[in-house]
């Protein structure tokens, strides 16, 4: 009985929290691929620390309300080549269709990007610098990008 009441209260709190939030990027149970697509290594001496390689050991998916305007605004910031590489590394390359001639007006493409960038969550795994091979752990959806002092820029 106590467990069911607790679960019900958590569900109601989550629903209220989501209704107060202004963007779908805020909540979730892991690191979004949108975040990973914009991260780079800052290891001392590294000339090209982007994109970070992803080795995911736990992935979840969470439905997030589609916000077409947000995805359109993010298009110039998304590195689609890096995103394709990441999707290949986690076995989900088939989710990203070919980039259309006018992606900002192609709803099907925007919805695919929305799913990939905002609904796929990396809960545990590793990010790896492509040049130095430095590994950054991802635990509970949080990437730890801290470096020992002697290896930071």
PDB file of C-alpha atoms in Angstrom:
ATOM      1  CA  UNK A   1       0.000   0.000   0.000  1.00  0.00           C
ATOM      2  CA  UNK A   2       2.742   2.436   1.006  1.00  0.00           C
ATOM      3  CA  UNK A   3       4.681   1.693  -2.208  1.00  0.00           C
ATOM      4  CA  UNK A   4       1.655   2.384  -4.431  1.00  0.00           C
ATOM      5  CA  UNK A   5       0.937   5.668  -2.646  1.00  0.00           C
ATOM      6  CA  UNK A   6       4.582   6.706  -2.982  1.00  0.00           C
ATOM      7  CA  UNK A   7       4.600   5.840  -6.682  1.00  0.00           C
ATOM      8  CA  UNK A   8       1.377   7.791  -7.212  1.00  0.00           C
ATOM      9  CA  UNK A   9       2.786  10.843  -5.419  1.00  0.00           C
ATOM     10  CA  UNK A  10       6.011  10.671  -7.465  1.00  0.00           C
ATOM     11  CA  UNK A  11       4.005  10.446 -10.692  1.00  0.00           C
ATOM     12  CA  UNK A  12       1.880  13.458  -9.710  1.00  0.00           C
ATOM     13  CA  UNK A  13       4.977  15.463  -8.752  1.00  0.00           C
ATOM     14  CA  UNK A  14       6.687  14.569 -12.033  1.00  0.00           C
ATOM     15  CA  UNK A  15       3.589  15.601 -14.000  1.00  0.00           C
ATOM     16  CA  UNK A  16       3.431  18.955 -12.167  1.00  0.00           C
ATOM     17  CA  UNK A  17       7.154  19.523 -12.632  1.00  0.00           C
ATOM     18  CA  UNK A  18       6.926  18.874 -16.361  1.00  0.00           C
ATOM     19  CA  UNK A  19       4.001  21.253 -16.765  1.00  0.00           C
ATOM     20  CA  UNK A  20       6.092  24.039 -15.194  1.00  0.00           C
ATOM     21  CA  UNK A  21       9.093  23.601 -17.436  1.00  0.00           C
ATOM     22  CA  UNK A  22       9.523  25.695 -20.548  1.00  0.00           C
ATOM     23  CA  UNK A  23      11.693  23.380 -22.649  1.00  0.00           C
ATOM     24  CA  UNK A  24      11.919  19.648 -23.033  1.00  0.00           C
ATOM     25  CA  UNK A  25      15.699  19.647 -22.583  1.00  0.00           C
ATOM     26  CA  UNK A  26      15.499  20.249 -18.834  1.00  0.00           C
ATOM     27  CA  UNK A  27      14.072  16.962 -17.627  1.00  0.00           C
ATOM     28  CA  UNK A  28      15.044  13.408 -18.295  1.00  0.00           C
ATOM     29  CA  UNK A  29      16.795  10.437 -16.869  1.00  0.00           C
ATOM     30  CA  UNK A  30      20.102  10.761 -18.676  1.00  0.00           C
ATOM     31  CA  UNK A  31      22.449  12.763 -20.839  1.00  0.00           C
ATOM     32  CA  UNK A  32      20.735  13.833 -24.058  1.00  0.00           C
ATOM     33  CA  UNK A  33      22.459  13.271 -27.390  1.00  0.00           C
ATOM     34  CA  UNK A  34      21.967  17.011 -27.927  1.00  0.00           C
ATOM     35  CA  UNK A  35      24.417  17.553 -25.059  1.00  0.00           C
ATOM     36  CA  UNK A  36      26.875  14.975 -26.345  1.00  0.00           C
ATOM     37  CA  UNK A  37      26.787  16.556 -29.813  1.00  0.00           C
ATOM     38  CA  UNK A  38      28.131  19.812 -28.381  1.00  0.00           C
ATOM     39  CA  UNK A  39      30.788  18.485 -26.010  1.00  0.00           C
ATOM     40  CA  UNK A  40      34.528  18.441 -26.682  1.00  0.00           C
ATOM     41  CA  UNK A  41      37.614  17.270 -24.834  1.00  0.00           C
ATOM     42  CA  UNK A  42      39.763  19.857 -23.079  1.00  0.00           C
ATOM     43  CA  UNK A  43      42.784  17.666 -22.448  1.00  0.00           C
ATOM     44  CA  UNK A  44      46.080  19.584 -22.573  1.00  0.00           C
ATOM     45  CA  UNK A  45      47.743  19.354 -25.983  1.00  0.00           C
ATOM     46  CA  UNK A  46      44.681  18.019 -27.798  1.00  0.00           C
ATOM     47  CA  UNK A  47      44.095  19.786 -31.105  1.00  0.00           C
ATOM     48  CA  UNK A  48      40.904  17.965 -32.085  1.00  0.00           C
ATOM     49  CA  UNK A  49      38.814  16.786 -29.131  1.00  0.00           C
ATOM     50  CA  UNK A  50      35.538  16.682 -31.063  1.00  0.00           C
ATOM     51  CA  UNK A  51      33.362  14.729 -31.371  1.00  0.00           C
ATOM     52  CA  UNK A  52      33.694  12.646 -28.253  1.00  0.00           C
ATOM     53  CA  UNK A  53      33.251   8.928 -28.884  1.00  0.00           C
ATOM     54  CA  UNK A  54      30.342   7.417 -26.973  1.00  0.00           C
ATOM     55  CA  UNK A  55      30.305   3.968 -25.395  1.00  0.00           C
ATOM     56  CA  UNK A  56      26.893   3.610 -23.774  1.00  0.00           C
ATOM     57  CA  UNK A  57      26.189   0.790 -21.342  1.00  0.00           C
ATOM     58  CA  UNK A  58      22.671   1.903 -20.403  1.00  0.00           C
ATOM     59  CA  UNK A  59      20.316   3.815 -22.664  1.00  0.00           C
ATOM     60  CA  UNK A  60      16.727   4.772 -21.954  1.00  0.00           C
ATOM     61  CA  UNK A  61      14.123   6.512 -24.050  1.00  0.00           C
ATOM     62  CA  UNK A  62      11.626   8.998 -22.713  1.00  0.00           C
ATOM     63  CA  UNK A  63       8.817  10.584 -24.673  1.00  0.00           C
ATOM     64  CA  UNK A  64       9.131  14.363 -24.785  1.00  0.00           C
ATOM     65  CA  UNK A  65       6.636  16.776 -26.318  1.00  0.00           C
ATOM     66  CA  UNK A  66       7.701  17.744 -29.852  1.00  0.00           C
ATOM     67  CA  UNK A  67       8.705  21.406 -30.094  1.00  0.00           C
ATOM     68  CA  UNK A  68       9.343  22.084 -33.758  1.00  0.00           C
ATOM     69  CA  UNK A  69      10.491  25.672 -33.200  1.00  0.00           C
ATOM     70  CA  UNK A  70      13.192  24.545 -30.749  1.00  0.00           C
ATOM     71  CA  UNK A  71      14.556  21.929 -33.172  1.00  0.00           C
ATOM     72  CA  UNK A  72      14.568  24.432 -36.055  1.00  0.00           C
ATOM     73  CA  UNK A  73      16.538  26.902 -33.894  1.00  0.00           C
ATOM     74  CA  UNK A  74      19.039  24.160 -33.012  1.00  0.00           C
ATOM     75  CA  UNK A  75      19.655  23.061 -36.634  1.00  0.00           C
ATOM     76  CA  UNK A  76      22.633  25.407 -37.213  1.00  0.00           C
ATOM     77  CA  UNK A  77      24.280  24.125 -34.023  1.00  0.00           C
ATOM     78  CA  UNK A  78      23.883  20.397 -34.714  1.00  0.00           C
ATOM     79  CA  UNK A  79      26.835  18.619 -36.303  1.00  0.00           C
ATOM     80  CA  UNK A  80      24.965  15.976 -38.294  1.00  0.00           C
ATOM     81  CA  UNK A  81      28.154  14.127 -39.269  1.00  0.00           C
ATOM     82  CA  UNK A  82      29.118  13.790 -35.593  1.00  0.00           C
ATOM     83  CA  UNK A  83      25.536  12.785 -34.752  1.00  0.00           C
ATOM     84  CA  UNK A  84      25.661  10.006 -37.369  1.00  0.00           C
ATOM     85  CA  UNK A  85      28.924   8.750 -35.854  1.00  0.00           C
ATOM     86  CA  UNK A  86      27.411   8.738 -32.360  1.00  0.00           C
ATOM     87  CA  UNK A  87      24.285   6.929 -33.525  1.00  0.00           C
ATOM     88  CA  UNK A  88      26.490   4.296 -35.167  1.00  0.00           C
ATOM     89  CA  UNK A  89      28.410   3.861 -31.908  1.00  0.00           C
ATOM     90  CA  UNK A  90      25.202   3.139 -29.973  1.00  0.00           C
ATOM     91  CA  UNK A  91      23.573   1.009 -32.672  1.00  0.00           C
ATOM     92  CA  UNK A  92      20.854   3.478 -33.651  1.00  0.00           C
ATOM     93  CA  UNK A  93      22.116   4.828 -36.982  1.00  0.00           C
ATOM     94  CA  UNK A  94      18.870   3.861 -38.712  1.00  0.00           C
ATOM     95  CA  UNK A  95      16.993   6.557 -36.743  1.00  0.00           C
ATOM     96  CA  UNK A  96      18.537   9.462 -38.682  1.00  0.00           C
ATOM     97  CA  UNK A  97      17.229   9.886 -42.224  1.00  0.00           C
ATOM     98  CA  UNK A  98      19.235  11.601 -44.937  1.00  0.00           C
ATOM     99  CA  UNK A  99      19.301  15.365 -44.522  1.00  0.00           C
ATOM    100  CA  UNK A 100      16.626  16.864 -46.794  1.00  0.00           C
ATOM    101  CA  UNK A 101      17.213  19.872 -49.024  1.00  0.00           C
ATOM    102  CA  UNK A 102      15.256  22.159 -46.645  1.00  0.00           C
ATOM    103  CA  UNK A 103      15.472  20.487 -43.221  1.00  0.00           C
ATOM    104  CA  UNK A 104      13.840  23.427 -41.415  1.00  0.00           C
ATOM    105  CA  UNK A 105      10.556  22.787 -43.258  1.00  0.00           C
ATOM    106  CA  UNK A 106      10.618  18.982 -43.277  1.00  0.00           C
ATOM    107  CA  UNK A 107       8.485  17.923 -40.310  1.00  0.00           C
ATOM    108  CA  UNK A 108       9.393  14.240 -40.608  1.00  0.00           C
ATOM    109  CA  UNK A 109      13.109  15.060 -40.422  1.00  0.00           C
ATOM    110  CA  UNK A 110      12.575  17.482 -37.519  1.00  0.00           C
ATOM    111  CA  UNK A 111      10.624  14.832 -35.609  1.00  0.00           C
ATOM    112  CA  UNK A 112      13.421  12.309 -36.175  1.00  0.00           C
ATOM    113  CA  UNK A 113      15.976  14.821 -34.870  1.00  0.00           C
ATOM    114  CA  UNK A 114      13.739  15.587 -31.897  1.00  0.00           C
ATOM    115  CA  UNK A 115      13.581  11.901 -30.991  1.00  0.00           C
ATOM    116  CA  UNK A 116      17.320  11.412 -31.372  1.00  0.00           C
ATOM    117  CA  UNK A 117      18.433  14.586 -29.603  1.00  0.00           C
ATOM    118  CA  UNK A 118      15.895  14.810 -26.785  1.00  0.00           C
ATOM    119  CA  UNK A 119      14.300  11.413 -26.174  1.00  0.00           C
ATOM    120  CA  UNK A 120      17.346   9.131 -26.124  1.00  0.00           C
ATOM    121  CA  UNK A 121      19.062   9.284 -22.737  1.00  0.00           C
ATOM    122  CA  UNK A 122      22.531   7.971 -21.928  1.00  0.00           C
ATOM    123  CA  UNK A 123      22.322   6.804 -18.313  1.00  0.00           C
ATOM    124  CA  UNK A 124      25.730   5.143 -17.994  1.00  0.00           C
ATOM    125  CA  UNK A 125      28.715   4.847 -20.266  1.00  0.00           C
ATOM    126  CA  UNK A 126      31.850   6.658 -21.320  1.00  0.00           C
ATOM    127  CA  UNK A 127      32.828   9.568 -23.498  1.00  0.00           C
ATOM    128  CA  UNK A 128      36.278   9.269 -25.053  1.00  0.00           C
ATOM    129  CA  UNK A 129      38.510  11.968 -26.504  1.00  0.00           C
ATOM    130  CA  UNK A 130      39.189  10.981 -30.130  1.00  0.00           C
ATOM    131  CA  UNK A 131      42.792  12.204 -29.959  1.00  0.00           C
ATOM    132  CA  UNK A 132      44.108  11.481 -26.448  1.00  0.00           C
ATOM    133  CA  UNK A 133      41.774   8.542 -25.714  1.00  0.00           C
ATOM    134  CA  UNK A 134      41.037  10.090 -22.298  1.00  0.00           C
ATOM    135  CA  UNK A 135      37.856   8.545 -20.910  1.00  0.00           C
ATOM    136  CA  UNK A 136      35.156  10.594 -19.200  1.00  0.00           C
ATOM    137  CA  UNK A 137      32.583   8.504 -17.328  1.00  0.00           C
ATOM    138  CA  UNK A 138      28.840   9.058 -17.577  1.00  0.00           C
ATOM    139  CA  UNK A 139      27.057   7.978 -14.413  1.00  0.00           C
ATOM    140  CA  UNK A 140      23.388   8.516 -13.604  1.00  0.00           C
ATOM    141  CA  UNK A 141      23.132  10.549 -16.806  1.00  0.00           C
ATOM    142  CA  UNK A 142      25.851  13.008 -15.778  1.00  0.00           C
ATOM    143  CA  UNK A 143      29.084  13.231 -17.782  1.00  0.00           C
ATOM    144  CA  UNK A 144      32.143  13.820 -15.586  1.00  0.00           C
ATOM    145  CA  UNK A 145      34.488  15.978 -17.637  1.00  0.00           C
ATOM    146  CA  UNK A 146      36.885  16.789 -14.784  1.00  0.00           C
ATOM    147  CA  UNK A 147      40.551  16.188 -15.479  1.00  0.00           C
ATOM    148  CA  UNK A 148      43.542  15.861 -13.187  1.00  0.00           C
ATOM    149  CA  UNK A 149      45.296  19.253 -13.007  1.00  0.00           C
ATOM    150  CA  UNK A 150      48.289  18.198 -15.079  1.00  0.00           C
ATOM    151  CA  UNK A 151      46.138  17.223 -18.086  1.00  0.00           C
ATOM    152  CA  UNK A 152      43.843  20.252 -18.306  1.00  0.00           C
ATOM    153  CA  UNK A 153      44.475  23.221 -20.621  1.00  0.00           C
TER     154      UNK A 153
END
